[in-house]
Amino acid sequence: MEQTLVIFKPSAIQRSLVGEVLSRFERKGLMIAGMKMMTLSPEILREHYAHLVNLPFFPNVEASMTATPVIVMCLRGVEAISVVRAMTGATNGRQAAPGTIRGDFSMSNQENIIHASASPEDAAAELKRFFAPGEIFDYTPAALSFTYDTSKLNS
Ligand code: ADP
């Protein structure tokens, strides 16, 4: 199974959307493998958004992402990275498809509720960045055989 990183941004926390969004992931069948609240340091933020650091709007992103602590989460499931990314929707909430998290809860490019890893390479690097060894847990959900095809469980 794959593991992916989700960050509940300050926009989710300030707008009291954490439960609603987390509930979508749970109902989908994704497992919570790790979860904690933390304040993002300038260093970790610059590393996480290295591809944006030199863009003119980065200071706004930095201020937005440090406005409150965030909640970081490791979600596990078959093809979890692409599934969570599809549930997240396009970056700009105004353009994100209805039914996606950003499409349903965001009106903004910047204040777009959650971050979700974009690829297997990103997910591996991001989970390592935000979780220490021992903070991600392995357990067998009781409903697993009612969540996946038998062939996926045995692969
Ligand atoms: P995504 O989060 O969809 O993977 P990016 O990696 O391109 O998107 O951008 C990271 C984050 O930076 C976005 O989620 C958003 O919060 C912020 N961002 C991206 N583009 C803009 C923009 N043009 N103006 C303000 N904030 C932006």
PDB file of C-alpha atoms and ligand atoms in Angstrom:
ATOM      1  CA  MET A   1       0.000   0.000   0.000  1.00  0.00           C
ATOM      2  CA  GLU A   2       1.055   3.583  -0.563  1.00  0.00           C
ATOM      3  CA  GLN A   3       1.459   6.308   2.025  1.00  0.00           C
ATOM      4  CA  THR A   4       0.899   9.996   1.360  1.00  0.00           C
ATOM      5  CA  LEU A   5       1.271  13.246   3.272  1.00  0.00           C
ATOM      6  CA  VAL A   6      -1.633  15.599   3.884  1.00  0.00           C
ATOM      7  CA  ILE A   7      -1.252  18.944   5.649  1.00  0.00           C
ATOM      8  CA  PHE A   8      -4.337  20.616   7.072  1.00  0.00           C
ATOM      9  CA  LYS A   9      -3.388  24.229   6.406  1.00  0.00           C
ATOM     10  CA  PRO A  10      -4.269  27.192   8.654  1.00  0.00           C
ATOM     11  CA  SER A  11      -7.248  27.846   6.343  1.00  0.00           C
ATOM     12  CA  ALA A  12      -8.731  24.471   7.419  1.00  0.00           C
ATOM     13  CA  ILE A  13      -8.035  25.136  11.077  1.00  0.00           C
ATOM     14  CA  GLN A  14      -9.315  28.738  11.140  1.00  0.00           C
ATOM     15  CA  ARG A  15     -12.444  27.801   9.215  1.00  0.00           C
ATOM     16  CA  SER A  16     -13.140  24.736  11.410  1.00  0.00           C
ATOM     17  CA  LEU A  17     -13.008  22.346   8.455  1.00  0.00           C
ATOM     18  CA  VAL A  18     -10.581  19.759   9.881  1.00  0.00           C
ATOM     19  CA  GLY A  19     -13.286  17.280  10.933  1.00  0.00           C
ATOM     20  CA  GLU A  20     -15.243  17.638   7.721  1.00  0.00           C
ATOM     21  CA  VAL A  21     -12.195  17.062   5.515  1.00  0.00           C
ATOM     22  CA  LEU A  22     -10.778  14.241   7.634  1.00  0.00           C
ATOM     23  CA  SER A  23     -14.176  12.595   7.545  1.00  0.00           C
ATOM     24  CA  ARG A  24     -14.001  12.470   3.735  1.00  0.00           C
ATOM     25  CA  PHE A  25     -10.710  10.582   3.898  1.00  0.00           C
ATOM     26  CA  GLU A  26     -12.057   8.157   6.506  1.00  0.00           C
ATOM     27  CA  ARG A  27     -15.263   7.496   4.581  1.00  0.00           C
ATOM     28  CA  LYS A  28     -13.266   6.877   1.411  1.00  0.00           C
ATOM     29  CA  GLY A  29     -11.482   4.014   3.181  1.00  0.00           C
ATOM     30  CA  LEU A  30      -8.061   5.572   3.704  1.00  0.00           C
ATOM     31  CA  MET A  31      -6.256   4.623   6.911  1.00  0.00           C
ATOM     32  CA  ILE A  32      -4.807   7.225   9.253  1.00  0.00           C
ATOM     33  CA  ALA A  33      -1.240   6.025   9.794  1.00  0.00           C
ATOM     34  CA  GLY A  34       0.113   9.175  11.478  1.00  0.00           C
ATOM     35  CA  MET A  35      -1.243  12.512  12.688  1.00  0.00           C
ATOM     36  CA  LYS A  36       0.108  15.420  14.721  1.00  0.00           C
ATOM     37  CA  MET A  37      -0.119  19.183  15.162  1.00  0.00           C
ATOM     38  CA  MET A  38       2.960  21.310  14.615  1.00  0.00           C
ATOM     39  CA  THR A  39       4.144  24.831  13.885  1.00  0.00           C
ATOM     40  CA  LEU A  40       5.998  25.055  10.580  1.00  0.00           C
ATOM     41  CA  SER A  41       9.448  26.593  10.922  1.00  0.00           C
ATOM     42  CA  PRO A  42      10.720  28.867   8.129  1.00  0.00           C
ATOM     43  CA  GLU A  43      13.304  26.155   7.323  1.00  0.00           C
ATOM     44  CA  ILE A  44      10.834  23.286   6.878  1.00  0.00           C
ATOM     45  CA  LEU A  45       8.480  25.517   4.898  1.00  0.00           C
ATOM     46  CA  ARG A  46      11.193  26.621   2.505  1.00  0.00           C
ATOM     47  CA  GLU A  47      12.220  23.006   2.014  1.00  0.00           C
ATOM     48  CA  HIS A  48       8.629  21.867   1.491  1.00  0.00           C
ATOM     49  CA  TYR A  49       7.867  24.664  -0.980  1.00  0.00           C
ATOM     50  CA  ALA A  50      11.357  24.827  -2.549  1.00  0.00           C
ATOM     51  CA  HIS A  51       9.748  25.082  -6.004  1.00  0.00           C
ATOM     52  CA  LEU A  52       7.984  28.319  -4.936  1.00  0.00           C
ATOM     53  CA  VAL A  53      10.649  30.077  -2.872  1.00  0.00           C
ATOM     54  CA  ASN A  54      11.695  32.451  -5.647  1.00  0.00           C
ATOM     55  CA  LEU A  55       8.176  33.295  -6.807  1.00  0.00           C
ATOM     56  CA  PRO A  56       6.754  36.721  -5.932  1.00  0.00           C
ATOM     57  CA  PHE A  57       3.863  35.328  -3.884  1.00  0.00           C
ATOM     58  CA  PHE A  58       6.057  33.138  -1.631  1.00  0.00           C
ATOM     59  CA  PRO A  59       6.084  35.635   1.293  1.00  0.00           C
ATOM     60  CA  ASN A  60       2.272  35.456   1.283  1.00  0.00           C
ATOM     61  CA  VAL A  61       2.366  31.642   1.278  1.00  0.00           C
ATOM     62  CA  GLU A  62       4.865  31.711   4.147  1.00  0.00           C
ATOM     63  CA  ALA A  63       2.691  34.068   6.229  1.00  0.00           C
ATOM     64  CA  SER A  64      -0.415  32.025   5.457  1.00  0.00           C
ATOM     65  CA  MET A  65       1.167  28.656   6.330  1.00  0.00           C
ATOM     66  CA  THR A  66       2.496  29.942   9.667  1.00  0.00           C
ATOM     67  CA  ALA A  67      -0.646  31.843  10.722  1.00  0.00           C
ATOM     68  CA  THR A  68      -1.583  28.928  13.027  1.00  0.00           C
ATOM     69  CA  PRO A  69      -0.118  25.488  13.700  1.00  0.00           C
ATOM     70  CA  VAL A  70      -0.977  22.912  11.053  1.00  0.00           C
ATOM     71  CA  ILE A  71      -2.012  19.252  11.298  1.00  0.00           C
ATOM     72  CA  VAL A  72       0.133  16.821   9.349  1.00  0.00           C
ATOM     73  CA  MET A  73      -1.221  13.416   8.472  1.00  0.00           C
ATOM     74  CA  CYS A  74       0.006  10.222   6.857  1.00  0.00           C
ATOM     75  CA  LEU A  75      -2.777   8.433   4.989  1.00  0.00           C
ATOM     76  CA  ARG A  76      -2.323   4.852   3.773  1.00  0.00           C
ATOM     77  CA  GLY A  77      -4.172   2.916   1.084  1.00  0.00           C
ATOM     78  CA  VAL A  78      -3.890   1.234  -2.300  1.00  0.00           C
ATOM     79  CA  GLU A  79      -2.834   4.021  -4.729  1.00  0.00           C
ATOM     80  CA  ALA A  80      -3.318   6.489  -1.861  1.00  0.00           C
ATOM     81  CA  ILE A  81      -1.167   9.211  -3.461  1.00  0.00           C
ATOM     82  CA  SER A  82      -3.257   9.612  -6.623  1.00  0.00           C
ATOM     83  CA  VAL A  83      -6.546   8.985  -4.782  1.00  0.00           C
ATOM     84  CA  VAL A  84      -5.877  11.737  -2.222  1.00  0.00           C
ATOM     85  CA  ARG A  85      -4.606  14.122  -4.869  1.00  0.00           C
ATOM     86  CA  ALA A  86      -7.782  13.585  -6.924  1.00  0.00           C
ATOM     87  CA  MET A  87      -9.917  14.179  -3.819  1.00  0.00           C
ATOM     88  CA  THR A  88      -7.953  17.409  -3.169  1.00  0.00           C
ATOM     89  CA  GLY A  89      -8.608  19.037  -6.551  1.00  0.00           C
ATOM     90  CA  ALA A  90      -6.868  21.801  -8.487  1.00  0.00           C
ATOM     91  CA  THR A  91      -4.678  24.331  -6.662  1.00  0.00           C
ATOM     92  CA  ASN A  92      -7.022  27.265  -7.181  1.00  0.00           C
ATOM     93  CA  GLY A  93     -10.210  26.596  -5.215  1.00  0.00           C
ATOM     94  CA  ARG A  94     -12.238  28.702  -7.616  1.00  0.00           C
ATOM     95  CA  GLN A  95     -11.244  26.392 -10.465  1.00  0.00           C
ATOM     96  CA  ALA A  96     -11.232  23.100  -8.538  1.00  0.00           C
ATOM     97  CA  ALA A  97     -14.034  20.736  -9.513  1.00  0.00           C
ATOM     98  CA  PRO A  98     -17.088  20.602  -7.260  1.00  0.00           C
ATOM     99  CA  GLY A  99     -16.909  17.439  -5.174  1.00  0.00           C
ATOM    100  CA  THR A 100     -13.204  17.888  -4.492  1.00  0.00           C
ATOM    101  CA  ILE A 101     -12.039  19.295  -1.156  1.00  0.00           C
ATOM    102  CA  ARG A 102     -10.754  22.536  -2.671  1.00  0.00           C
ATOM    103  CA  GLY A 103     -13.724  22.709  -5.052  1.00  0.00           C
ATOM    104  CA  ASP A 104     -16.159  22.467  -2.155  1.00  0.00           C
ATOM    105  CA  PHE A 105     -14.389  24.473   0.548  1.00  0.00           C
ATOM    106  CA  SER A 106     -12.014  27.008  -1.063  1.00  0.00           C
ATOM    107  CA  MET A 107     -12.368  30.248  -3.006  1.00  0.00           C
ATOM    108  CA  SER A 108      -8.622  30.834  -3.233  1.00  0.00           C
ATOM    109  CA  ASN A 109      -5.316  29.845  -4.795  1.00  0.00           C
ATOM    110  CA  GLN A 110      -3.492  30.397  -1.516  1.00  0.00           C
ATOM    111  CA  GLU A 111      -6.089  29.507   1.137  1.00  0.00           C
ATOM    112  CA  ASN A 112      -6.825  26.075  -0.315  1.00  0.00           C
ATOM    113  CA  ILE A 113      -7.399  24.004   2.852  1.00  0.00           C
ATOM    114  CA  ILE A 114      -4.933  21.127   2.443  1.00  0.00           C
ATOM    115  CA  HIS A 115      -1.656  20.071   0.888  1.00  0.00           C
ATOM    116  CA  ALA A 116      -1.424  16.580  -0.610  1.00  0.00           C
ATOM    117  CA  SER A 117       1.708  14.889  -2.006  1.00  0.00           C
ATOM    118  CA  ALA A 118       1.817  14.987  -5.808  1.00  0.00           C
ATOM    119  CA  SER A 119       3.866  11.863  -6.615  1.00  0.00           C
ATOM    120  CA  PRO A 120       5.437   8.790  -4.972  1.00  0.00           C
ATOM    121  CA  GLU A 121       8.808  10.609  -4.868  1.00  0.00           C
ATOM    122  CA  ASP A 122       7.251  13.665  -3.200  1.00  0.00           C
ATOM    123  CA  ALA A 123       5.288  11.532  -0.739  1.00  0.00           C
ATOM    124  CA  ALA A 124       8.416   9.664   0.408  1.00  0.00           C
ATOM    125  CA  ALA A 125      10.414  12.889   0.853  1.00  0.00           C
ATOM    126  CA  GLU A 126       7.551  14.752   2.533  1.00  0.00           C
ATOM    127  CA  LEU A 127       6.721  11.993   5.016  1.00  0.00           C
ATOM    128  CA  LYS A 128      10.378  11.874   5.997  1.00  0.00           C
ATOM    129  CA  ARG A 129      10.375  15.662   6.359  1.00  0.00           C
ATOM    130  CA  PHE A 130       7.382  15.853   8.702  1.00  0.00           C
ATOM    131  CA  PHE A 131       7.403  12.557  10.638  1.00  0.00           C
ATOM    132  CA  ALA A 132      10.122  11.021  12.783  1.00  0.00           C
ATOM    133  CA  PRO A 133      10.615   7.251  12.748  1.00  0.00           C
ATOM    134  CA  GLY A 134       8.045   5.789  15.134  1.00  0.00           C
ATOM    135  CA  GLU A 135       5.402   8.439  14.417  1.00  0.00           C
ATOM    136  CA  ILE A 136       3.891   6.456  11.532  1.00  0.00           C
ATOM    137  CA  PHE A 137       1.982   3.360  12.628  1.00  0.00           C
ATOM    138  CA  ASP A 138       1.184   0.047  10.973  1.00  0.00           C
ATOM    139  CA  TYR A 139      -1.993  -1.782  11.967  1.00  0.00           C
ATOM    140  CA  THR A 140      -4.706  -3.786  10.233  1.00  0.00           C
ATOM    141  CA  PRO A 141      -8.108  -2.108  10.042  1.00  0.00           C
ATOM    142  CA  ALA A 142     -10.918  -4.560  10.801  1.00  0.00           C
ATOM    143  CA  ALA A 143     -12.847  -3.488   7.672  1.00  0.00           C
ATOM    144  CA  LEU A 144      -9.936  -4.018   5.261  1.00  0.00           C
ATOM    145  CA  SER A 145     -11.541  -6.991   3.489  1.00  0.00           C
ATOM    146  CA  PHE A 146     -14.668  -4.911   2.921  1.00  0.00           C
ATOM    147  CA  THR A 147     -12.612  -1.969   1.598  1.00  0.00           C
ATOM    148  CA  TYR A 148     -10.531  -3.609  -1.160  1.00  0.00           C
ATOM    149  CA  ASP A 149     -10.834  -6.393  -3.747  1.00  0.00           C
ATOM    150  CA  THR A 150      -9.459  -9.685  -2.498  1.00  0.00           C
ATOM    151  CA  SER A 151      -6.771  -9.556  -5.234  1.00  0.00           C
ATOM    152  CA  LYS A 152      -5.457  -6.202  -3.925  1.00  0.00           C
ATOM    153  CA  LEU A 153      -5.243  -7.544  -0.371  1.00  0.00           C
ATOM    154  CA  ASN A 154      -3.169 -10.510  -1.443  1.00  0.00           C
ATOM    155  CA  SER A 155      -0.777  -8.592  -3.728  1.00  0.00           C
TER     156      SER A 155
HETATM  157  P1  ADP B   1      -0.485  22.285  -4.984  1.00  0.00           P
HETATM  158  O1  ADP B   1      -0.684  22.636  -3.523  1.00  0.00           O
HETATM  159  O2  ADP B   1      -1.814  22.132  -5.699  1.00  0.00           O
HETATM  160  O3  ADP B   1       0.421  21.083  -5.187  1.00  0.00           O
HETATM  161  P2  ADP B   1       1.694  24.123  -5.786  1.00  0.00           P
HETATM  162  O4  ADP B   1       2.719  23.130  -5.345  1.00  0.00           O
HETATM  163  O5  ADP B   1       1.841  24.738  -7.147  1.00  0.00           O
HETATM  164  O6  ADP B   1       0.198  23.536  -5.717  1.00  0.00           O
HETATM  165  O7  ADP B   1       1.658  25.352  -4.758  1.00  0.00           O
HETATM  166  C1  ADP B   1       1.796  25.121  -3.374  1.00  0.00           C
HETATM  167  C2  ADP B   1       0.879  26.068  -2.624  1.00  0.00           C
HETATM  168  O8  ADP B   1       1.286  27.421  -2.826  1.00  0.00           O
HETATM  169  C3  ADP B   1      -0.579  26.036  -3.088  1.00  0.00           C
HETATM  170  O9  ADP B   1      -1.317  24.981  -2.522  1.00  0.00           O
HETATM  171  C4  ADP B   1      -1.068  27.376  -2.633  1.00  0.00           C
HETATM  172  O10 ADP B   1      -1.390  27.403  -1.248  1.00  0.00           O
HETATM  173  C5  ADP B   1       0.152  28.279  -2.869  1.00  0.00           C
HETATM  174  N1  ADP B   1       0.064  28.923  -4.196  1.00  0.00           N
HETATM  175  C6  ADP B   1       0.306  28.346  -5.404  1.00  0.00           C
HETATM  176  N2  ADP B   1       0.136  29.254  -6.396  1.00  0.00           N
HETATM  177  C7  ADP B   1      -0.225  30.413  -5.785  1.00  0.00           C
HETATM  178  C8  ADP B   1      -0.531  31.739  -6.268  1.00  0.00           C
HETATM  179  N3  ADP B   1      -0.491  32.036  -7.558  1.00  0.00           N
HETATM  180  N4  ADP B   1      -0.873  32.664  -5.340  1.00  0.00           N
HETATM  181  C9  ADP B   1      -0.879  32.390  -4.029  1.00  0.00           C
HETATM  182  N5  ADP B   1      -0.594  31.180  -3.516  1.00  0.00           N
HETATM  183  C10 ADP B   1      -0.275  30.198  -4.377  1.00  0.00           C
END
